[in-house]
Short mmCIF file of C-alpha atoms (C1' of nucleotides) in Angstrom, two decimals:
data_model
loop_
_atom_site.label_atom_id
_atom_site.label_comp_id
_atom_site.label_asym_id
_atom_site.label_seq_id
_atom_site.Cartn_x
_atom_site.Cartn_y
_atom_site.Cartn_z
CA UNK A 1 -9.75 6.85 -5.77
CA UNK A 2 -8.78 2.81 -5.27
CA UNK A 3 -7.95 1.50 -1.82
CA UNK A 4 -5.66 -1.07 -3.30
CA UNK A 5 -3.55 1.78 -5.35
CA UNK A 6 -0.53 3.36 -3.91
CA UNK A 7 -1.01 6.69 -5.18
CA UNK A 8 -0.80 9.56 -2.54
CA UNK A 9 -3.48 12.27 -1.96
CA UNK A 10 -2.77 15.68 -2.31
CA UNK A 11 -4.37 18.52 -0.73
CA UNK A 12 -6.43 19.66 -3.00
CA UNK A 13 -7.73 16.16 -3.55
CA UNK A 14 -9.02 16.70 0.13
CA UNK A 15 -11.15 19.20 -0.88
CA UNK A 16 -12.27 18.01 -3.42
CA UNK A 17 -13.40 14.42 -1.68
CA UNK A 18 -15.47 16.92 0.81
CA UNK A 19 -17.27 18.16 -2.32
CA UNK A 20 -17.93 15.47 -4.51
CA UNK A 21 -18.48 12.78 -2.07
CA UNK A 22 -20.01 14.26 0.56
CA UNK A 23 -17.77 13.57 3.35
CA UNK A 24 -18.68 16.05 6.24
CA UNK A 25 -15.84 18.07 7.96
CA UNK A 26 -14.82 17.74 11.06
CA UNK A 27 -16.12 21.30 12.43
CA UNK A 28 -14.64 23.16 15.66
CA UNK A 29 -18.15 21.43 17.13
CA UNK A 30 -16.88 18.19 16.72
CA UNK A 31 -13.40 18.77 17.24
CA UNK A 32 -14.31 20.20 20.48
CA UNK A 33 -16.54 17.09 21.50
CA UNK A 34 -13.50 14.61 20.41
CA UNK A 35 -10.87 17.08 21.87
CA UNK A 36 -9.32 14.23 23.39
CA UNK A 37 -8.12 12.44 20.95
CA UNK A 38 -5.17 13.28 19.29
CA UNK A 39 -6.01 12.98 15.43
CA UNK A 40 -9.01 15.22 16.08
CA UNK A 41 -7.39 17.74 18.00
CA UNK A 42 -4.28 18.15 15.45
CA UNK A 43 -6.83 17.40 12.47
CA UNK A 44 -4.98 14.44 10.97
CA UNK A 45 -8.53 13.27 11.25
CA UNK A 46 -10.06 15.84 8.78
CA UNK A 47 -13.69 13.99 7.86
CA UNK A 48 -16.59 12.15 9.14
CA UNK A 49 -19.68 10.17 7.90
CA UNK A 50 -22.42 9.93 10.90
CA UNK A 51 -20.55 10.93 13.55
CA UNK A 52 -23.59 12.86 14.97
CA UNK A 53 -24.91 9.11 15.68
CA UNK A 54 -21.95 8.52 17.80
CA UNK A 55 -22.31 11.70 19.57
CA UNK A 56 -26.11 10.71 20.41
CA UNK A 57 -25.36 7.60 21.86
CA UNK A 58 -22.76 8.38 24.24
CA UNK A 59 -25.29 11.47 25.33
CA UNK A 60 -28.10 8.51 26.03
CA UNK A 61 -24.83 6.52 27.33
CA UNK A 62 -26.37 3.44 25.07
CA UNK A 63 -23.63 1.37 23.09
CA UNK A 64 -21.78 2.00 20.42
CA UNK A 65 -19.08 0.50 18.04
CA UNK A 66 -15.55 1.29 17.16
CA UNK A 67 -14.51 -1.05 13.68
CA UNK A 68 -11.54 -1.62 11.46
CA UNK A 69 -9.10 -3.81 10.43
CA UNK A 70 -5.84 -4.82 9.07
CA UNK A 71 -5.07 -7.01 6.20
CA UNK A 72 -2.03 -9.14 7.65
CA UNK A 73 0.31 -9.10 4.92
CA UNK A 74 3.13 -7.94 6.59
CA UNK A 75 4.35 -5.86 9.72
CA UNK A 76 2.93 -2.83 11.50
CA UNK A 77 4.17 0.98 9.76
CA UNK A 78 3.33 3.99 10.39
CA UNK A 79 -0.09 4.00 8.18
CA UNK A 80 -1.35 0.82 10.25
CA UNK A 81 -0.31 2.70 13.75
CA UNK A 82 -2.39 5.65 13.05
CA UNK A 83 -5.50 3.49 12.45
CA UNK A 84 -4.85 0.80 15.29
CA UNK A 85 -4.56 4.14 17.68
CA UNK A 86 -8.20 5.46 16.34
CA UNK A 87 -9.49 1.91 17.48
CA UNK A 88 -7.57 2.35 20.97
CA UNK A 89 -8.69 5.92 21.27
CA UNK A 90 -12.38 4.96 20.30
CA UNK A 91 -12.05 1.96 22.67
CA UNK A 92 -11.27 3.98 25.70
CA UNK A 93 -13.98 6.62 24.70
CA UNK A 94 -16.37 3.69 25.61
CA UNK A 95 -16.91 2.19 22.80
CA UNK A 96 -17.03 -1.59 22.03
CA UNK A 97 -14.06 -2.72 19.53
CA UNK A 98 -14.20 -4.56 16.85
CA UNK A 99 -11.24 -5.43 15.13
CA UNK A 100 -10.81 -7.85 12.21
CA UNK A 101 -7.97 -9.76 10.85
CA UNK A 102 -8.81 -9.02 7.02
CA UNK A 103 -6.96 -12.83 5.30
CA UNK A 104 -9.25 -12.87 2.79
CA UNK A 105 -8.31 -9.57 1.24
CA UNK A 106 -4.15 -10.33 1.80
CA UNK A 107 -5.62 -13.43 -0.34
CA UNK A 108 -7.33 -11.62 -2.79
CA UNK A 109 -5.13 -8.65 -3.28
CA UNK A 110 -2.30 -10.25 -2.25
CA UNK A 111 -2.05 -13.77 -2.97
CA UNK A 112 -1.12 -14.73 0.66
CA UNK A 113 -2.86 -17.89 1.62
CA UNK A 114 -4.99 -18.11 4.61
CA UNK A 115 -2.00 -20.48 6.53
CA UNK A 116 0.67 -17.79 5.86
CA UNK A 117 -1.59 -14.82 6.99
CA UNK A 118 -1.47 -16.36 9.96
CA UNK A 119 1.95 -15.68 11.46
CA UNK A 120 1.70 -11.86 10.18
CA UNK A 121 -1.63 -11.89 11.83
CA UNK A 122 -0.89 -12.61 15.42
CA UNK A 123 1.97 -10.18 15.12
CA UNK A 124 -0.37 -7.64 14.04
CA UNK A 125 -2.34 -8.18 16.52
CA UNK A 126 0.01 -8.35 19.58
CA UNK A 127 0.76 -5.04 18.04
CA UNK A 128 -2.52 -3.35 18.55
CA UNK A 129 -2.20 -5.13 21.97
CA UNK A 130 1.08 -3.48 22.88
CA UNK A 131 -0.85 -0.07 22.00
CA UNK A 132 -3.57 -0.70 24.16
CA UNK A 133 -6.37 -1.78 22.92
CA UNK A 134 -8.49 -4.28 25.47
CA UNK A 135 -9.41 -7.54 24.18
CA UNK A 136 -11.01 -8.51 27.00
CA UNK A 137 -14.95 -9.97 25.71
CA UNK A 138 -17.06 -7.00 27.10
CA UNK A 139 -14.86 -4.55 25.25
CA UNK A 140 -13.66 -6.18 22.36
CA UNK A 141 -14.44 -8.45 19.50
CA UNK A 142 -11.56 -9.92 17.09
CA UNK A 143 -12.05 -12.37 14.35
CA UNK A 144 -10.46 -13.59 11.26
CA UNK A 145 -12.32 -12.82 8.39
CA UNK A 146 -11.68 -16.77 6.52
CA UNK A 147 -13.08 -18.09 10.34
CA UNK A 148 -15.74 -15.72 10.64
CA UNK A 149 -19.53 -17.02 9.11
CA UNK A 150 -21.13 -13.94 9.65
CA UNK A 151 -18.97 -11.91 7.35
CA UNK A 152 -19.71 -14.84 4.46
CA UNK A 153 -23.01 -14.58 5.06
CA UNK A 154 -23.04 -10.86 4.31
CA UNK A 155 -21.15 -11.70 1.74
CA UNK A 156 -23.65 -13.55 -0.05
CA UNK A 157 -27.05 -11.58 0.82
CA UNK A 158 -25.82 -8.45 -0.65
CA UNK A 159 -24.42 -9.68 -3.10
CA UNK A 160 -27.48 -9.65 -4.40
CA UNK A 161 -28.34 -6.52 -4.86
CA UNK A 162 -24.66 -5.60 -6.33
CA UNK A 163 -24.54 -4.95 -10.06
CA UNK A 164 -21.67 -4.81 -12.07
CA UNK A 165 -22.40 -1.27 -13.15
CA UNK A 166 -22.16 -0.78 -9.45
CA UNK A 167 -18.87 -2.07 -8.75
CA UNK A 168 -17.16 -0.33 -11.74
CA UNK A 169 -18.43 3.07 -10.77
CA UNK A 170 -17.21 2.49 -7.07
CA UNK A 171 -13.49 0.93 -8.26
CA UNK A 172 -13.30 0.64 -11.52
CA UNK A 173 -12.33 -2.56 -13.36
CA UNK A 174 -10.74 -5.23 -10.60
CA UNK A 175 -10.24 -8.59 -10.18
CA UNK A 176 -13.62 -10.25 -8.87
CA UNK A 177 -11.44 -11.47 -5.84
CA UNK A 178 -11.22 -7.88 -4.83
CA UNK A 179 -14.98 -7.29 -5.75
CA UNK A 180 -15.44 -10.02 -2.93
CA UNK A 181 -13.34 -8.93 -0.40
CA UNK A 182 -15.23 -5.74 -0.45
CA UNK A 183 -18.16 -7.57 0.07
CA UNK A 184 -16.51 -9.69 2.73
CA UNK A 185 -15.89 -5.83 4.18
CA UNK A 186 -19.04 -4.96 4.10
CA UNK A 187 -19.83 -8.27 6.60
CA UNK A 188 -17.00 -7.05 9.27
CA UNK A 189 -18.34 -3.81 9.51
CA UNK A 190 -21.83 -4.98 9.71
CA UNK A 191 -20.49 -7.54 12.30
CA UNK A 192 -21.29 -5.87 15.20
CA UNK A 193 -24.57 -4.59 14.60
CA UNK A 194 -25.74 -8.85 13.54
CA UNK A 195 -23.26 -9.80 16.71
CA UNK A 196 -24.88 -7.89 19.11
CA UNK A 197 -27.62 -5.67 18.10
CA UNK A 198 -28.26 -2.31 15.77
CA UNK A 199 -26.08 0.09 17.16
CA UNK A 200 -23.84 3.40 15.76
CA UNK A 201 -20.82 2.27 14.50
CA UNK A 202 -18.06 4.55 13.59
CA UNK A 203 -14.76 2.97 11.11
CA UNK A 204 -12.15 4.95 11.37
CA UNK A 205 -10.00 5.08 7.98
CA UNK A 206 -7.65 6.72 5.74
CA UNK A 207 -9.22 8.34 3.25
CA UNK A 208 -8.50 6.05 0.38
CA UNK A 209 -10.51 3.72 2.06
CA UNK A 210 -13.78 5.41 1.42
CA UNK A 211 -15.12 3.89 -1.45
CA UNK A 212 -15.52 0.79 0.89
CA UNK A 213 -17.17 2.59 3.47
CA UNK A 214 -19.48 4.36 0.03
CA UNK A 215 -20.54 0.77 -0.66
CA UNK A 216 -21.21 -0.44 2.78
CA UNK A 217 -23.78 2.15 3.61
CA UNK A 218 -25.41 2.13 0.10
CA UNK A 219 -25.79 -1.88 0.73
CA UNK A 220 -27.19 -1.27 3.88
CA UNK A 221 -29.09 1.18 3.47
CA UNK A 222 -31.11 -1.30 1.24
CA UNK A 223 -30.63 -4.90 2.76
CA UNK A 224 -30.77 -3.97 6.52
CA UNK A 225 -34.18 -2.51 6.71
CA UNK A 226 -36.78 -2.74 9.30
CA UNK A 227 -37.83 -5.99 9.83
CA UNK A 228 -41.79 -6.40 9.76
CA UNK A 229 -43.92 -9.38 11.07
CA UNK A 230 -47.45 -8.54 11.08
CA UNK A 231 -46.84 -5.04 11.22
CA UNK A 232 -44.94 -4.92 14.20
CA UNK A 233 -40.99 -4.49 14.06
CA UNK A 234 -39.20 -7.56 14.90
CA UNK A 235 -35.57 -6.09 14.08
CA UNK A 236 -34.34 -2.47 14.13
CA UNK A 237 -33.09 -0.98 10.52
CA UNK A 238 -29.30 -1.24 11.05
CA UNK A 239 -27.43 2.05 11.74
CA UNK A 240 -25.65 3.76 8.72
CA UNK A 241 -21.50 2.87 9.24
CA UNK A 242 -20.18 6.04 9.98
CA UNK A 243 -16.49 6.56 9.65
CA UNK A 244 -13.63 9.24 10.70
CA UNK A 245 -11.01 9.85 7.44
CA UNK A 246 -7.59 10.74 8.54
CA UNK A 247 -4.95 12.09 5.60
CA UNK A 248 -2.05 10.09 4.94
CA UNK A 249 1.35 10.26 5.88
CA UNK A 250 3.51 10.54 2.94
CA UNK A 251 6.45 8.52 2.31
CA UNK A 252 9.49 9.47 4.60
CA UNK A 253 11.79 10.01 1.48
CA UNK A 254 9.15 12.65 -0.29
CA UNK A 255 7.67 9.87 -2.30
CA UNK A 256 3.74 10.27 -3.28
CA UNK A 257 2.64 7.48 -0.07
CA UNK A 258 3.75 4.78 2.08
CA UNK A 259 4.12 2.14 0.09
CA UNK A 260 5.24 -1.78 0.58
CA UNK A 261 7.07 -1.75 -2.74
CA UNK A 262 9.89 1.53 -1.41
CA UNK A 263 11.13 0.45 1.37
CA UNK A 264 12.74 3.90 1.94
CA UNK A 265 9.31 5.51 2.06
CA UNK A 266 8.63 3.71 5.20
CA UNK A 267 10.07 1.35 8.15
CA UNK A 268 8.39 -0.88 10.20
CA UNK A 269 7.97 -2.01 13.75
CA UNK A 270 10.21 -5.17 13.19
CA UNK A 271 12.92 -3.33 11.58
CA UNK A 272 16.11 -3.56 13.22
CA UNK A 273 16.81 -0.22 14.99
CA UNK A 274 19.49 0.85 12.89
CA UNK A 275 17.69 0.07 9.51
CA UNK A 276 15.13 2.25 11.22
CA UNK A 277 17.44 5.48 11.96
CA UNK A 278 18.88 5.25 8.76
CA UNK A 279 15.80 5.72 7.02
CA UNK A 280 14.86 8.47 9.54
CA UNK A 281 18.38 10.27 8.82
CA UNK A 282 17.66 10.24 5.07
CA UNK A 283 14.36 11.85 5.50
CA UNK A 284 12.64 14.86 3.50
CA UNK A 285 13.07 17.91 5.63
CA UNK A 286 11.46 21.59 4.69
CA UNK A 287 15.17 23.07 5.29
CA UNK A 288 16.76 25.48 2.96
CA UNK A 289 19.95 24.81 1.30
CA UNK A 290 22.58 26.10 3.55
CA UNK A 291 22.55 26.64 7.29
CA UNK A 292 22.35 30.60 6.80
CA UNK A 293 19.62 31.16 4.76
CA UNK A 294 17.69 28.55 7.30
CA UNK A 295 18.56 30.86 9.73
CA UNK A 296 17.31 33.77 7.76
CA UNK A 297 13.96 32.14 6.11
CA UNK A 298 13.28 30.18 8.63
CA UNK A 299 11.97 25.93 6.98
CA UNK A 300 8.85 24.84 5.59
CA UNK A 301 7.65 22.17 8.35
CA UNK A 302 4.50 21.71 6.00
CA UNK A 303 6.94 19.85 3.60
CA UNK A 304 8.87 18.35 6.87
CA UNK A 305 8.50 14.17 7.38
CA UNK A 306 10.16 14.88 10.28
CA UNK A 307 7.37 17.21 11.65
CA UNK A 308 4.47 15.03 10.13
CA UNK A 309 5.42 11.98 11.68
CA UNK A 310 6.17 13.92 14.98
CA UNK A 311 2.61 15.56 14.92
CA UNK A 312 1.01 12.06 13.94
CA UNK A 313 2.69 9.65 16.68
CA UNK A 314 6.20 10.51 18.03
CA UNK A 315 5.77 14.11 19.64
CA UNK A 316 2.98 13.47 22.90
CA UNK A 317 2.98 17.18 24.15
CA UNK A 318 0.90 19.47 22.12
CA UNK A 319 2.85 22.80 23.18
CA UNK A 320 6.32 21.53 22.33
CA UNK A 321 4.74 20.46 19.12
CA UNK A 322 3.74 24.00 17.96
CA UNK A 323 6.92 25.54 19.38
CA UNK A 324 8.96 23.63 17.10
CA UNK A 325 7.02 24.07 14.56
CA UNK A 326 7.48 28.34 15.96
CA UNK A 327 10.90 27.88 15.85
CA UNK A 328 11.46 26.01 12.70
CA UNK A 329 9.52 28.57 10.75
CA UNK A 330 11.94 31.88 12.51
CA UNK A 331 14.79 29.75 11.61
CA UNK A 332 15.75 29.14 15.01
CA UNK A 333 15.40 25.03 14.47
CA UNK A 334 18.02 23.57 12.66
CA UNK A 335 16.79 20.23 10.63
CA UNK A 336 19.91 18.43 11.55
CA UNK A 337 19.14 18.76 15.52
CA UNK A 338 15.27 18.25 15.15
CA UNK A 339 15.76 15.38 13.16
CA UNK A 340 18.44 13.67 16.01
CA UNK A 341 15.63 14.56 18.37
CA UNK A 342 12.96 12.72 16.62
CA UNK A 343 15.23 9.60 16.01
CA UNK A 344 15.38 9.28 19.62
CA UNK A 345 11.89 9.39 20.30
CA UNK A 346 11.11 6.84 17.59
CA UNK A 347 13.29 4.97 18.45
CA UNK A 348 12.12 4.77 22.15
CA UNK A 349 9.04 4.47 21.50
CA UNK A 350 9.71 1.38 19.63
CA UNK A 351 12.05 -0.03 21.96
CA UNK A 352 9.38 0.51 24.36
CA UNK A 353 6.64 -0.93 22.39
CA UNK A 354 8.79 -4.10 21.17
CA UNK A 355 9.24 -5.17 24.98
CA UNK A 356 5.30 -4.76 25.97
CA UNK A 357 4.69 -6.39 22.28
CA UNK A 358 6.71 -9.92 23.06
CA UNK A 359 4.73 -10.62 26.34
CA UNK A 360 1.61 -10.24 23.88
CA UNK A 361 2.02 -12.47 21.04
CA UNK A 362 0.64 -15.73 23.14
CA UNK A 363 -2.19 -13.45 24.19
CA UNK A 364 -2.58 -12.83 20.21
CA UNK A 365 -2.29 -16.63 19.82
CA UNK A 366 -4.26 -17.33 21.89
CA UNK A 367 -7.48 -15.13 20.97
CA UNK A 368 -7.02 -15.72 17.11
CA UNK A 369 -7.07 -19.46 18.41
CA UNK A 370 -4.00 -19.84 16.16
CA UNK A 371 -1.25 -22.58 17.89
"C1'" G B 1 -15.03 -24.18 -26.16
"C1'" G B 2 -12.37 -21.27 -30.17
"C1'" G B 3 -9.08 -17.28 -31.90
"C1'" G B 4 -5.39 -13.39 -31.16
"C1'" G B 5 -1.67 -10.82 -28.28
"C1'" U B 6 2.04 -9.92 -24.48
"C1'" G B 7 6.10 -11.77 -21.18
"C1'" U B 8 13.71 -8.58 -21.30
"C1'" A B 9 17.01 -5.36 -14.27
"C1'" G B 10 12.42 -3.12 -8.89
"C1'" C B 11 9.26 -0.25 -12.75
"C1'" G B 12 8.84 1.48 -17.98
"C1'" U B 13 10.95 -0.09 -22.41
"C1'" A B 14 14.76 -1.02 -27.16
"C1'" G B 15 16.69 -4.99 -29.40
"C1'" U B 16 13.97 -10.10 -36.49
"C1'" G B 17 20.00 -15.14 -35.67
"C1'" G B 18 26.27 -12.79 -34.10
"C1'" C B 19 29.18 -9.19 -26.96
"C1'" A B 20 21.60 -7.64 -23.85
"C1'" G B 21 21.11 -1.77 -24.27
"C1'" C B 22 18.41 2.89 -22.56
"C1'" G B 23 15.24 5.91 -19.02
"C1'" C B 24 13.39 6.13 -14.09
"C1'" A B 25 13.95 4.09 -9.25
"C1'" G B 26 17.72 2.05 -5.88
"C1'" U B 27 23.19 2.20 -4.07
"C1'" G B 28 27.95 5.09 -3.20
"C1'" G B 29 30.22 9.96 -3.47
"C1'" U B 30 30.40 15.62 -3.93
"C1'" C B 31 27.30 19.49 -1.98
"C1'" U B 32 24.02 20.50 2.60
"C1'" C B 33 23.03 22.06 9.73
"C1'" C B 34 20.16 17.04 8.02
"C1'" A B 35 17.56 15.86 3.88
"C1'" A B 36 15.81 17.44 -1.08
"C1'" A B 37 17.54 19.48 -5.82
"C1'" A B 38 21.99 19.46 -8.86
"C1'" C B 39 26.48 17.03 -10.35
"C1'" C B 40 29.84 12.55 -10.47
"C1'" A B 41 30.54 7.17 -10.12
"C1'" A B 42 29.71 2.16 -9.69
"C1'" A B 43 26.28 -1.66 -9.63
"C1'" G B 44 22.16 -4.26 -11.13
"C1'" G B 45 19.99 -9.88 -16.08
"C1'" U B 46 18.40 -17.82 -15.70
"C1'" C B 47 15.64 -12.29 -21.72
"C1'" G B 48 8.33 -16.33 -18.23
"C1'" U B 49 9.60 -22.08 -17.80
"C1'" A B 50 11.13 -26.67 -20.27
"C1'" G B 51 12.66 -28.85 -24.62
"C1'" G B 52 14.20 -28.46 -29.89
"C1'" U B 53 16.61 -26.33 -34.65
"C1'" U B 54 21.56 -23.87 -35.49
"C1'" C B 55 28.67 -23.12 -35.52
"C1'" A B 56 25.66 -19.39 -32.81
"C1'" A B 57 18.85 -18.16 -30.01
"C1'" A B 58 15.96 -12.66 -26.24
"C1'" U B 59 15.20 -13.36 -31.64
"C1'" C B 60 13.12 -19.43 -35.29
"C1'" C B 61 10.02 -24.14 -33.79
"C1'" U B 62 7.12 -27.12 -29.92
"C1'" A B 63 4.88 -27.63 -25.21
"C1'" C B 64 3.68 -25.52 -20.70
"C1'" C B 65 2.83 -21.20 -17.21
"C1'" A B 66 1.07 -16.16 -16.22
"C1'" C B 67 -1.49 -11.90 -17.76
"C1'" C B 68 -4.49 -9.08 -21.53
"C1'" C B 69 -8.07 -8.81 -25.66
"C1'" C B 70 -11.81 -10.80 -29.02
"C1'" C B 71 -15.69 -14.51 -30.58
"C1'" A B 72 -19.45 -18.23 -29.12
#
RNA sequence: GGGGGUGUAGCGUAGUGGCAGCGCAGUGGUCUCCAAAACCAAAGGUCGUAGGUUCAAAUCCUACCACCCCCA
């Protein structure tokens, strides 16, 4: 698996990610506990690392941290919605945000220079704004990662104990650019544990992201140890980085994932509207070939973009959700009307969003101290 | 530091001096409740860059750039 690869994840490969890497399931124990939040309950979110620590703290009400990032190479989509709404949801679970600007990967993987990163990065961020995520300083933390010392530092001290062995066996043969912006990774997730003090801190991520999360809890397991002055303990071991994996959404047009490089697959929150419904009207439905034998087998909604991207962000109520989905599969749904129905919710929601964005982006400004 | 290789449409490739082609993707159409699949059609190019040789250069020569491999 490569986080910088755009090859999709089948189901199978979900299994077997459980097995081989030990990623822990997401049981009806947990789901019950995170009930809440919409991933969890419709198990987009399908895996966890060290949740249990998260659970613990919020028992003993001590603090906890919510992580992740976005490399600002370009506009909000679907993929970076689902991930800025984990943040949000974590946020207003009670946890303390983190939430990093990631220019030194869009330099390393994508050749964007620091300067250029910056435009896409206050948009990006007046994004996760708009979505509700509180910056203000008791709730959240938000750094660049070319501004930010503390990740450099990281950077450096575990780079130490990094071999090159170790680095091919996590992703293979890369450019050493990309070996250090894993590195730098493994300083923003560590950031709030330095910044303020040892604490649980959960990174919620799609799945292809997990070889990062792999190396940042192997490297910490063995740098951030208890810290002994004459026997007595002078700084806590840091907490393991847990993480919550949610699958990916697929690309709109039945391609393999998301991806930059199709713009079909995908449309973003700066699109113009009616780029936006023209992608959605070309979509992959799970209809039959011909109204009567929908009507008579009923669709597939498990092959449906139009259901997928309903259940991940566009469809709020749960009940109408499965309904559809009831419908659909008796053959009472047509594709044709579902899909009209979904355009308009999309394209509400981004109407909506667009307006609360624009009053944002000075906030953004402002915050990344960018002018 | 030295040696070798590659560079052609978005991607993968053919083309050893004589009109730059093919597959996939993309676009339009037929079909479909909408899509997909299938079928039909049209489009897409500074042949890495800059010079040179030649009536004629993707092709030969020189330099540079990018990427890959090998040796020290």
């Amino acid at each position: 698996m490569d986080p910088w690869s755009a090859r999709g994840i089948d189901e199978e490969d979900y299994e077997r990610l459980i097995k081989e890497f030990g990623i822990e399931r997401i049981g009806e124990i947990e789901r019950q506990k995170l009930i809440d939040n919409r991933f969890i309950r419709r198990k987009i979110i399908f895996g966890h690392r060290s949740l249990d620590d998260i659970f613990k703290a919020i028992e003993k009400k001590q603090p906890w941290a919510v992580m992740s990032g976005i490399k600002p190479s370009g506009p909000f989509h679907l993929g970076t919605l689902t991930t800025a709404l984990e943040i949000v949801e974590f946020q207003k679970m009670g946890a303390k945000a983190y939430y990093c600007i990631a220019d030194i990967e869009s330099w390393e993987d994508n050749g964007i220079p620091y300067e250029e990163a910056e435009e896409a990065g206050v948009d990006n961020l007046a994004d996760i704004l708009a979505l509700g995520l509180d910056p203000s300083p008791d709730k959240a933390y938000i750094w660049r990662q070319s501004k930010e010392p503390i990740v450099k530092d990281v950077c450096f001290k575990v780079g130490r104990l990094l071999t090159q062995n170790m680095v091919n066996a996590i992703y293979g043969e890369k450019r050493f650019g990309l070996y250090l912006a894993a590195l730098i990774q493994v300083g923003d997730i560590l950031l709030p544990q330095i910044l303020d003090a040892p604490q649980p801190t959960i990174v919620p991520v799609g799945i292809d992201q997990d070889p990062h999360i792999r190396l940042t809890r192997d490297l910490t397991r063995r740098y951030y140890k208890d810290i002994k002055e004459d026997e007595k303990i002078v700084r806590d071991a840091f907490f393991l980085p847990g993480a919550t994996y949610h699958k990916l959404l697929t690309g709109l047009d039945g391609t393999d994932k998301m991806s930059k490089r199709n713009p079909n697959s995908h449309f973003t929150f700066n699109e113009p509207i009616d780029s936006i419904i023209k992608k959605l009207k070309g979509a992959l439905t799970g209809g039959r070939k011909n109204k009567k034998e929908q009507q008579e087998l009923g669709g597939e909604p498990q092959k449906c973009m139009i259901y997928k991207i309903l259940t991940y962000h566009f469809e709020e109520d749960d009940e109408k959700l499965a309904d559809d989905f009831e419908k659909c599969v008796k053959g009472e749904l047509m594709c044709g009307e579902h899909k009209k129905e979904c355009i308009e919710k999309v394209v509400k929601f981004i109407e909506n969003h667009q307006k609360k964005k624009e009053k944002l982006i000075d906030k953004a400004r402002e915050i990344l101290k960018i002018g």
